[in-house]
JSON list of C-alpha atoms in Angstrom, two decimals:
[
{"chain": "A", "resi": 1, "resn": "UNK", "atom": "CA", "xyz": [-246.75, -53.90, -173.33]},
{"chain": "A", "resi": 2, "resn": "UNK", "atom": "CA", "xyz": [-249.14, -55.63, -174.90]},
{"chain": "A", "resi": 3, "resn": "UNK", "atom": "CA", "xyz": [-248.34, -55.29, -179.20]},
{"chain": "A", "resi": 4, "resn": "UNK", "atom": "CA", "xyz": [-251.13, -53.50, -181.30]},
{"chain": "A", "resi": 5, "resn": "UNK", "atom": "CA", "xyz": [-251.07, -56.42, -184.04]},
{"chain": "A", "resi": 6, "resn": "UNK", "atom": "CA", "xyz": [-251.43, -59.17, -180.47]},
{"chain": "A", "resi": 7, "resn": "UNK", "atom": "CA", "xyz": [-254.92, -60.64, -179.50]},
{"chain": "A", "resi": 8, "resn": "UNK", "atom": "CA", "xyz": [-255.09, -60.86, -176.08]},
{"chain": "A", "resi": 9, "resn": "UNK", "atom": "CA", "xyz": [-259.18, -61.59, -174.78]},
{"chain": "A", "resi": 10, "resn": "UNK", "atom": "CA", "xyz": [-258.79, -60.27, -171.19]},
{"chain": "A", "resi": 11, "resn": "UNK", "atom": "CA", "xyz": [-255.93, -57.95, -170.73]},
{"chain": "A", "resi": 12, "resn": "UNK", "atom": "CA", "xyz": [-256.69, -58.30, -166.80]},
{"chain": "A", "resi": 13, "resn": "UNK", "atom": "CA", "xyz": [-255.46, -62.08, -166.83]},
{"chain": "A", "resi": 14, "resn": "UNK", "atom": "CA", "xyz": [-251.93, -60.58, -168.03]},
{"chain": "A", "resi": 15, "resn": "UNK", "atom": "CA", "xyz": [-249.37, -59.99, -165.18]},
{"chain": "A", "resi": 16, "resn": "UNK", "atom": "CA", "xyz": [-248.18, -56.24, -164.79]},
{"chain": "A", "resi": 17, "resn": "UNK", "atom": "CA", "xyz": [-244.78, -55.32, -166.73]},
{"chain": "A", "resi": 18, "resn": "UNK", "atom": "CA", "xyz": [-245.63, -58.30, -169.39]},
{"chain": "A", "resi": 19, "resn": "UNK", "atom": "CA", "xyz": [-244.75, -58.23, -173.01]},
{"chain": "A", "resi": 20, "resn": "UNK", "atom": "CA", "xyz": [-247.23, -59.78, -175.21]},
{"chain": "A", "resi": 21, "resn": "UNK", "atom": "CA", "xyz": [-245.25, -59.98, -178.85]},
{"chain": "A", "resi": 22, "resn": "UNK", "atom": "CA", "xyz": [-247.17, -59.19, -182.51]},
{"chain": "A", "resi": 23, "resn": "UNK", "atom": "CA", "xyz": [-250.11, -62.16, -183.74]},
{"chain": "A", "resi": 24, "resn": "UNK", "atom": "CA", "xyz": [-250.03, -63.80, -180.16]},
{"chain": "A", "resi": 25, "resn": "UNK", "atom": "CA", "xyz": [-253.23, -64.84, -179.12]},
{"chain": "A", "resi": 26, "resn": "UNK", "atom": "CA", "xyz": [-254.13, -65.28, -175.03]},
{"chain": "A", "resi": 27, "resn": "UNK", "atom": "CA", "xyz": [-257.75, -66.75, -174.71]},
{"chain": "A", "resi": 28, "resn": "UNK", "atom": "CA", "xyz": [-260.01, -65.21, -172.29]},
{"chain": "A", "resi": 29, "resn": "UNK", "atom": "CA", "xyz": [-259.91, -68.01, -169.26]},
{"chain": "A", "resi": 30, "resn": "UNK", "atom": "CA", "xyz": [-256.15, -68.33, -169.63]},
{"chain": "A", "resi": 31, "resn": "UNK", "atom": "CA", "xyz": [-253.64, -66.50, -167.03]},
{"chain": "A", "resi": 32, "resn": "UNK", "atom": "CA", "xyz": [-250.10, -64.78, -167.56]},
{"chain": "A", "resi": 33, "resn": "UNK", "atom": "CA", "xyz": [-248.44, -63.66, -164.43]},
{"chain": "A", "resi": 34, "resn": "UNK", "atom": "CA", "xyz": [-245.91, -60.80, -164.08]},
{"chain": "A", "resi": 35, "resn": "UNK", "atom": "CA", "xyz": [-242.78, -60.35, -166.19]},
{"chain": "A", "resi": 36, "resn": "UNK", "atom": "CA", "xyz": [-243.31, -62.67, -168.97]},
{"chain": "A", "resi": 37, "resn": "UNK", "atom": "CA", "xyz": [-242.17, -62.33, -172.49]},
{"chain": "A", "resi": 38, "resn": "UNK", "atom": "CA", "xyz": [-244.41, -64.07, -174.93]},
{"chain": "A", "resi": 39, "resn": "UNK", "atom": "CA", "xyz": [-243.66, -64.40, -178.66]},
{"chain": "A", "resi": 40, "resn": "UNK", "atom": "CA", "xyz": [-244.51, -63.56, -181.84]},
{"chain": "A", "resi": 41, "resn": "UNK", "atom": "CA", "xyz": [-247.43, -66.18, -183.18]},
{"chain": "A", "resi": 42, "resn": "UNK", "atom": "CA", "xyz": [-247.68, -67.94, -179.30]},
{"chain": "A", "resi": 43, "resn": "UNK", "atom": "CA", "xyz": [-251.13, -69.10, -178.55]},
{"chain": "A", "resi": 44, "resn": "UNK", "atom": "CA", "xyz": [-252.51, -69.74, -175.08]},
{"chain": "A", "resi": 45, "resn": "UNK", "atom": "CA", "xyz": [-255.67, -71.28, -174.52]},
{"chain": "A", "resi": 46, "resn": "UNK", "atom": "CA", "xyz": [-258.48, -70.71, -171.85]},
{"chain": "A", "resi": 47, "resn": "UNK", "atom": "CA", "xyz": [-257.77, -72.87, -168.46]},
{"chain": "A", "resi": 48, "resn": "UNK", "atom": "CA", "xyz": [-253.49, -72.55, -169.52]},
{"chain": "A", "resi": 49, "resn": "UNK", "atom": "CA", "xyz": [-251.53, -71.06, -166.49]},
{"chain": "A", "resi": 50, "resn": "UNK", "atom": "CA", "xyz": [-248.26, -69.01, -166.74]},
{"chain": "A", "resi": 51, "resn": "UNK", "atom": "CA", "xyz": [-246.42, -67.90, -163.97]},
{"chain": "A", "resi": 52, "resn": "UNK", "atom": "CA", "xyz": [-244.15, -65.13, -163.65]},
{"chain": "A", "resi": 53, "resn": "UNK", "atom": "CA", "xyz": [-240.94, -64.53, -164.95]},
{"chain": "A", "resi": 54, "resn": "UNK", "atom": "CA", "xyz": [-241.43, -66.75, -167.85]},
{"chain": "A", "resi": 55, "resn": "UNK", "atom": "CA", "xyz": [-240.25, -66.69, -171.29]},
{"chain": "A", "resi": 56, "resn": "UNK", "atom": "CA", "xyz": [-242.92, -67.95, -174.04]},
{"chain": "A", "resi": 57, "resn": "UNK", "atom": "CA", "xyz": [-240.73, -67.73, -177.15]},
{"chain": "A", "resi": 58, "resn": "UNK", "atom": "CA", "xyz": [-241.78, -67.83, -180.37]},
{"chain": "A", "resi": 59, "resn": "UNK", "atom": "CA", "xyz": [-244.32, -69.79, -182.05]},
{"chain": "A", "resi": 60, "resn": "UNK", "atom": "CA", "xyz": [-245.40, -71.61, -178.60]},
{"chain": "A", "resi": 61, "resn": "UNK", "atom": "CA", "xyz": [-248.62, -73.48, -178.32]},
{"chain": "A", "resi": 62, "resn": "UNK", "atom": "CA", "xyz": [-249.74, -73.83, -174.30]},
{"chain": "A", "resi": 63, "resn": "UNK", "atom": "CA", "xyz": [-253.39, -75.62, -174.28]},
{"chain": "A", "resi": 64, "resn": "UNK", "atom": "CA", "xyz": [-255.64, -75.74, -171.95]},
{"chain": "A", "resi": 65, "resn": "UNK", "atom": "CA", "xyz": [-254.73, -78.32, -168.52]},
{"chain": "A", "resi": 66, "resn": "UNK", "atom": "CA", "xyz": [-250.93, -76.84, -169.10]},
{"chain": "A", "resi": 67, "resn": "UNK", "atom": "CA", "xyz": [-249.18, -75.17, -166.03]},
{"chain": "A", "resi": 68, "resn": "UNK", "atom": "CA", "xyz": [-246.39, -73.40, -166.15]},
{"chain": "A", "resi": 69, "resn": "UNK", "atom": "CA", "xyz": [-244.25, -72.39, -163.08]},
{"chain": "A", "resi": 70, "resn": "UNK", "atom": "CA", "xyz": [-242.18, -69.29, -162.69]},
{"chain": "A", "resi": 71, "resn": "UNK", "atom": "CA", "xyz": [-239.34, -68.80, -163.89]},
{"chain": "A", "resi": 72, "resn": "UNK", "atom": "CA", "xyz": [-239.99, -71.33, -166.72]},
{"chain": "A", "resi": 73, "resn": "UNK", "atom": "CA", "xyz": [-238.18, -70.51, -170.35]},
{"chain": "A", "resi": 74, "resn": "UNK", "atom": "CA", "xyz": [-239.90, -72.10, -173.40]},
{"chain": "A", "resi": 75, "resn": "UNK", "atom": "CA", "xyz": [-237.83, -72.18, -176.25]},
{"chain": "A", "resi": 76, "resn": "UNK", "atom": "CA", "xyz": [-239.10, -71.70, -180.39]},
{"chain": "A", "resi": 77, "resn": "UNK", "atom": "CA", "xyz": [-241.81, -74.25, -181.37]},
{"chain": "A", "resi": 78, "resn": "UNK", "atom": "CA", "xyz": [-242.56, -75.86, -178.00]},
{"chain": "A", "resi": 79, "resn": "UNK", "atom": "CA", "xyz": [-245.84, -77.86, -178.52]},
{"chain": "A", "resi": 80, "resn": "UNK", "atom": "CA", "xyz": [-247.96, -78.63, -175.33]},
{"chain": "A", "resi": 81, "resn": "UNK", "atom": "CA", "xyz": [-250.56, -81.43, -175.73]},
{"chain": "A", "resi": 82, "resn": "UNK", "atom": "CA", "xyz": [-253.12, -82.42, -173.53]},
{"chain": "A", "resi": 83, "resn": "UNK", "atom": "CA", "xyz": [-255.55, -85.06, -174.46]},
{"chain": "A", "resi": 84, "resn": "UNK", "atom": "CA", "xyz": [-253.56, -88.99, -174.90]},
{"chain": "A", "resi": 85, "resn": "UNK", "atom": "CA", "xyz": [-256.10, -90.55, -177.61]},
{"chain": "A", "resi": 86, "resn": "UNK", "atom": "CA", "xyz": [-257.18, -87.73, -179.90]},
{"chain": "A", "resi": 87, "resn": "UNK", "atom": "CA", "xyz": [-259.86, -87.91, -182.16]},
{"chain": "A", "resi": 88, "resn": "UNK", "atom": "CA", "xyz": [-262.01, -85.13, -184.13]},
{"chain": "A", "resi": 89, "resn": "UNK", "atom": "CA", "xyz": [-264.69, -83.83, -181.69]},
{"chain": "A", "resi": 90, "resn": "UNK", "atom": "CA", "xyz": [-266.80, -83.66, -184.65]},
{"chain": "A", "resi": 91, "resn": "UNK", "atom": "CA", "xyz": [-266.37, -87.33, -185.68]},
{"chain": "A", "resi": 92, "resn": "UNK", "atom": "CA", "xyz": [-269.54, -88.77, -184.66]},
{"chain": "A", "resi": 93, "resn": "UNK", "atom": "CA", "xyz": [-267.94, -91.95, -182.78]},
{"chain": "A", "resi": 94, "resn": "UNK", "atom": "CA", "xyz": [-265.94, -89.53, -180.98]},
{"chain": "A", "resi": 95, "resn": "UNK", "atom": "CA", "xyz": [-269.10, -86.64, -179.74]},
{"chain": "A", "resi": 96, "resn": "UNK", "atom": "CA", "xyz": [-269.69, -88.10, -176.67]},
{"chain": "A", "resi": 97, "resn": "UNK", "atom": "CA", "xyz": [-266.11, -88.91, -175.66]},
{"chain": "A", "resi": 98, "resn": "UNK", "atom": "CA", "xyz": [-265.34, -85.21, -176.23]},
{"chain": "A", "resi": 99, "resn": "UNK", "atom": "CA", "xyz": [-269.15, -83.92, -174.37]},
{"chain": "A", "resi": 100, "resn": "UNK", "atom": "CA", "xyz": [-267.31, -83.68, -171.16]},
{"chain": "A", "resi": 101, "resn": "UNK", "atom": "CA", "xyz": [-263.43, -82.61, -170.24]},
{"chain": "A", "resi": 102, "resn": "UNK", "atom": "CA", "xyz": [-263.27, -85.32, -167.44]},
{"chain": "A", "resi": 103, "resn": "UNK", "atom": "CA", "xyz": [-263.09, -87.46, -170.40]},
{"chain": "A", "resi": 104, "resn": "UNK", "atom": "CA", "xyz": [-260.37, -86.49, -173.07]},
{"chain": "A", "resi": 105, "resn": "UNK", "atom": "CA", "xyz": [-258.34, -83.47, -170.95]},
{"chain": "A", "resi": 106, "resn": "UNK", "atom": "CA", "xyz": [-254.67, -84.81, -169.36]},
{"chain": "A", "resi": 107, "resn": "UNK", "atom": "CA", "xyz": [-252.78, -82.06, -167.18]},
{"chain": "A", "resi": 108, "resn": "UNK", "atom": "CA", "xyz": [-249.40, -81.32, -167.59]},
{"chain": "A", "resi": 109, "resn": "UNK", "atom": "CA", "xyz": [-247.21, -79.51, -165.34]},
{"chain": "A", "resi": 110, "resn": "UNK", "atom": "CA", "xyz": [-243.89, -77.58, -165.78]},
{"chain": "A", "resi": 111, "resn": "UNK", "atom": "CA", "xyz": [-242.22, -77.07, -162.63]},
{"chain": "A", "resi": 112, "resn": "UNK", "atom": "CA", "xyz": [-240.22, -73.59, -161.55]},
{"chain": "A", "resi": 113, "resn": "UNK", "atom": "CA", "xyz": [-237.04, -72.91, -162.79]},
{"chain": "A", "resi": 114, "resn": "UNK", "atom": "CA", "xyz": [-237.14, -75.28, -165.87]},
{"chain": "A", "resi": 115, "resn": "UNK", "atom": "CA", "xyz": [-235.98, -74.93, -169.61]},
{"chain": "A", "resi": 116, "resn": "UNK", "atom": "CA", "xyz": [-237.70, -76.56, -172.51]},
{"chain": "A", "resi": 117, "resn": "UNK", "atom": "CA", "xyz": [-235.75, -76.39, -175.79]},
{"chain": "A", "resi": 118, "resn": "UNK", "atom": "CA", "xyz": [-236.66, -75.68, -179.18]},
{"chain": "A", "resi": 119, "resn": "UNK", "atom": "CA", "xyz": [-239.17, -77.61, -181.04]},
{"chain": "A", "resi": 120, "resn": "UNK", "atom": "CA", "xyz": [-239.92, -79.56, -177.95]},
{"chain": "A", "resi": 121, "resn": "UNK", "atom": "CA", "xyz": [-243.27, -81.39, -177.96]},
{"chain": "A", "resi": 122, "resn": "UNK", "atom": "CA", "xyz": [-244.44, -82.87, -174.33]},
{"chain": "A", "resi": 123, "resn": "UNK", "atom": "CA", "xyz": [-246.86, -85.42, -174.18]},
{"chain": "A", "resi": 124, "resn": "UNK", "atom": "CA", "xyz": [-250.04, -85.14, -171.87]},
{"chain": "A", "resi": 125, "resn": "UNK", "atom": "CA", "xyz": [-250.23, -86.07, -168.37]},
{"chain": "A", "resi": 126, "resn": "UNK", "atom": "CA", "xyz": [-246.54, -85.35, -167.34]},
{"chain": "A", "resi": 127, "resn": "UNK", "atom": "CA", "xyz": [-244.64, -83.32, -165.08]},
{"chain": "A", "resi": 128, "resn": "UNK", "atom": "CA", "xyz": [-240.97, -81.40, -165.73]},
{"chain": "A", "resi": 129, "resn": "UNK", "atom": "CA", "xyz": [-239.15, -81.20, -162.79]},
{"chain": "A", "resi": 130, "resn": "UNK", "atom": "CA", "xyz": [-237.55, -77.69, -161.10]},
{"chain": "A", "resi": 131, "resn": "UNK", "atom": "CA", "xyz": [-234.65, -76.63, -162.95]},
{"chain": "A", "resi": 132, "resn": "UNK", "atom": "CA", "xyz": [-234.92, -79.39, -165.27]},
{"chain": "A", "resi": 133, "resn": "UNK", "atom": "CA", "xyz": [-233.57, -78.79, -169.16]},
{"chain": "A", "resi": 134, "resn": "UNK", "atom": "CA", "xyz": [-235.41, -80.40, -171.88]},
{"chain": "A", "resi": 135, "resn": "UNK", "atom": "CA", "xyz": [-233.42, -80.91, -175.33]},
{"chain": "A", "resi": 136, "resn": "UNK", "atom": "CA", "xyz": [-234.40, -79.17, -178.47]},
{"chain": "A", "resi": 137, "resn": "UNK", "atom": "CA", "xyz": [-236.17, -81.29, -180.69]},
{"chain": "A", "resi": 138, "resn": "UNK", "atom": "CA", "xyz": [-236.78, -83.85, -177.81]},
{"chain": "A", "resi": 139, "resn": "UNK", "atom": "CA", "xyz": [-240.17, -85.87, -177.24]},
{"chain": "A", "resi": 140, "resn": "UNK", "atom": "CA", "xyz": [-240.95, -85.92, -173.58]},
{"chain": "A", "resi": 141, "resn": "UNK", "atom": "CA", "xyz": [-243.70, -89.15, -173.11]},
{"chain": "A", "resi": 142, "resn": "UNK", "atom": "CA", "xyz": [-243.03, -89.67, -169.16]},
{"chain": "A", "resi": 143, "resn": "UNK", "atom": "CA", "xyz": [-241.89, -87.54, -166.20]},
{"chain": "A", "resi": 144, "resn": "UNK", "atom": "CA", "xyz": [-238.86, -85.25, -165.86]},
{"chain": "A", "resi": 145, "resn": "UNK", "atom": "CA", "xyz": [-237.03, -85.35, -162.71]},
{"chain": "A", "resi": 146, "resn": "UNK", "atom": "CA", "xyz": [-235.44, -82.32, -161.00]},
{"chain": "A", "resi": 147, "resn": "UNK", "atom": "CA", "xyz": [-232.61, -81.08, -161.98]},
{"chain": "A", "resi": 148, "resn": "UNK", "atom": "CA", "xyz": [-232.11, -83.68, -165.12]},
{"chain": "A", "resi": 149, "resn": "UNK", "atom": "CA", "xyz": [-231.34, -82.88, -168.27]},
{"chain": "A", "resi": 150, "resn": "UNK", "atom": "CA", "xyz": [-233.04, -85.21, -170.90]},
{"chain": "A", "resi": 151, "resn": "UNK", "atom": "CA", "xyz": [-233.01, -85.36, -174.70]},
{"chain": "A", "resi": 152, "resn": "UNK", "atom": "CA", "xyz": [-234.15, -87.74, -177.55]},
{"chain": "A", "resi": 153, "resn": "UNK", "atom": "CA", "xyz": [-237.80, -89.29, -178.95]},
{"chain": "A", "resi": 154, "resn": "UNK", "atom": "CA", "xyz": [-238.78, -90.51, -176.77]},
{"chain": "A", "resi": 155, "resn": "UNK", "atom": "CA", "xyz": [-236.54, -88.19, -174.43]},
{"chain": "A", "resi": 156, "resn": "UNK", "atom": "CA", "xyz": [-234.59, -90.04, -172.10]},
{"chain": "A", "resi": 157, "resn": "UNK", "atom": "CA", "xyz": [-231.94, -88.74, -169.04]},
{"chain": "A", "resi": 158, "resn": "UNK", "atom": "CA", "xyz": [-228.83, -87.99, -170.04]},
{"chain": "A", "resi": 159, "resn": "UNK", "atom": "CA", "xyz": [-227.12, -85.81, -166.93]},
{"chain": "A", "resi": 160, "resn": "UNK", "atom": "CA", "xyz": [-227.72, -83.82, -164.31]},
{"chain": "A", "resi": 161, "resn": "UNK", "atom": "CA", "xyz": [-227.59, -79.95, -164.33]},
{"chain": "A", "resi": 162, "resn": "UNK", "atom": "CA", "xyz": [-227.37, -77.22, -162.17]},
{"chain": "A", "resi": 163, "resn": "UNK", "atom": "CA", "xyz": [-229.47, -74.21, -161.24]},
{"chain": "A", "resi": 164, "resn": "UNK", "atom": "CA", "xyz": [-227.39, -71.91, -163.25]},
{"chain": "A", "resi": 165, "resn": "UNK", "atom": "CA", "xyz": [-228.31, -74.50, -166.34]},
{"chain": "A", "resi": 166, "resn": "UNK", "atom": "CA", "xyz": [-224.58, -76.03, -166.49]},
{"chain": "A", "resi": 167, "resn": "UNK", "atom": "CA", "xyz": [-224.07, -79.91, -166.60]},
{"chain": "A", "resi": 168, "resn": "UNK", "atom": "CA", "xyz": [-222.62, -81.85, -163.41]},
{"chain": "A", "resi": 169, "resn": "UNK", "atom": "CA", "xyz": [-220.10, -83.35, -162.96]},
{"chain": "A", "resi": 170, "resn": "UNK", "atom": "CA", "xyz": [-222.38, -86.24, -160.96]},
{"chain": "A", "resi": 171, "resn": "UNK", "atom": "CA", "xyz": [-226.00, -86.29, -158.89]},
{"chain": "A", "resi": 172, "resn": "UNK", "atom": "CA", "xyz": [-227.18, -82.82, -158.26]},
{"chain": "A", "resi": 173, "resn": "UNK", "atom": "CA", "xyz": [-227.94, -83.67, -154.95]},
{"chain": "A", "resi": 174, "resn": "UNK", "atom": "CA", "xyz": [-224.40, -84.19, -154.06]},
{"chain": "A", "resi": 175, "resn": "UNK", "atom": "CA", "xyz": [-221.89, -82.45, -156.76]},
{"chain": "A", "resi": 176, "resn": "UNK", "atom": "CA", "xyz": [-221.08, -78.50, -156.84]},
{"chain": "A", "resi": 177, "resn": "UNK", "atom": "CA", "xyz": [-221.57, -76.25, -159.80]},
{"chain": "A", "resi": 178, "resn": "UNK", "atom": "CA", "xyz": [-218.02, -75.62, -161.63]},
{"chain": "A", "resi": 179, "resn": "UNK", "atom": "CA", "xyz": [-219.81, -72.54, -163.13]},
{"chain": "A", "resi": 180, "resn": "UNK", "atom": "CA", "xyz": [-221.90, -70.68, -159.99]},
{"chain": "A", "resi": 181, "resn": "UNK", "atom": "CA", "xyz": [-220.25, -72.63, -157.44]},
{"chain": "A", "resi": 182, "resn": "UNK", "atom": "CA", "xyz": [-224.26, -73.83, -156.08]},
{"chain": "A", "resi": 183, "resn": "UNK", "atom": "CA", "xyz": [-223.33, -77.28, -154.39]},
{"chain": "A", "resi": 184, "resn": "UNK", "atom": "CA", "xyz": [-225.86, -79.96, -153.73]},
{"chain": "A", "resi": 185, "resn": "UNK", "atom": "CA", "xyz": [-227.30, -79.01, -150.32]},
{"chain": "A", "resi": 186, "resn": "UNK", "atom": "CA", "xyz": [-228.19, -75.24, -151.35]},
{"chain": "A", "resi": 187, "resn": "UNK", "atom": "CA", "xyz": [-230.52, -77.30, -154.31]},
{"chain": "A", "resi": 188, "resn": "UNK", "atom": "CA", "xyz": [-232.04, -79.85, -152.14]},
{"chain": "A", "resi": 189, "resn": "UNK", "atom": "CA", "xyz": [-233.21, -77.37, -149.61]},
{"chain": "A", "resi": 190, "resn": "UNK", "atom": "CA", "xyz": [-236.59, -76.40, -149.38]},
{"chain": "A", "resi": 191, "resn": "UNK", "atom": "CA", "xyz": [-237.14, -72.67, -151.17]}
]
């Protein structure tokens, strides 16, 4: 379902059985898999990638260079950025610099299963591992590892949680869920 009051360029780059919410906007060169939920006043920009099974909520800015797993949930206000020393592309000093995406555009990746909190904002160039949480309000300047939950500016880990989403008790790779019962060998296997 795509809203009447959305602007989506390409409705062929959206996934069967997505929702696309009212004033979202999906550039033409972007992608949306299959069973995604994207908010009310989202914006995705041409060369952005979003899986399947993901949750854009509202008010969620995904820029070009930003990949997005399956099975990813973005939470109110997350901002993506992807260029580390921004300038004004119309700034005269700064025309040349932005001529060419090999020189300003910094990928960002957001691997499957992860959770990104409210009013997140990830710096460029950075990768959240699977299953990973990120705290609301948190600013992520360096990697995420698996299975870590980090919060703060600049966000730093703080414990380890499970697939379900519940903290451990220690290491994911070694402790069992209290809530699903998922113990550290079913998440360090290969899926």
């Amino acid at each position: 379902m795509i809203h009447p009051l959305a602007l989506v360029d390409d409705v062929n780059a959206i996934g069967p059985d997505t929702n696309v919410w009212a004033f979202a906007h999906i550039m033409s060169g972007a992608t949306v898999g299959n069973h995604c939920n994207i908010g009310d006043h989202a914006f995705i920009e041409s060369g952005a990638v979003v899986g399947d099974y993901v949750t854009v909520k509202n008010h969620v800015l995904i820029w070009e260079g930003i990949t997005i797993d399956d099975n990813v949930f973005l939470g109110p206000g997350v901002v993506f950025t992807n260029d580390r020393f921004p300038r004004s592309p119309r700034m005269m000093i700064a025309q040349h610099r932005y001529s060419d995406r090999a020189n300003w555009l910094v990928k960002t990746r957001v691997h499957r299963g992860s959770s990104i909190g409210a009013s997140a904002t990830l710096c460029p160039g950075i990768e959240i591992g699977c299953f990973s949480m990120v705290g609301a309000g948190s600013v992520v300047t360096k990697n995420v590892l698996p299975y870590s939950l980090v919060m703060g500016s600049p966000a730093r880990h703080v414990h380890y949680v499970c697939s379900c989403g519940q903290k451990l008790t220690a290491d994911y790779r070694t402790s069992t869920c209290c809530h699903c019962g998922e113990t550290g060998q079913e998440r360090v296997m290969p899926s």
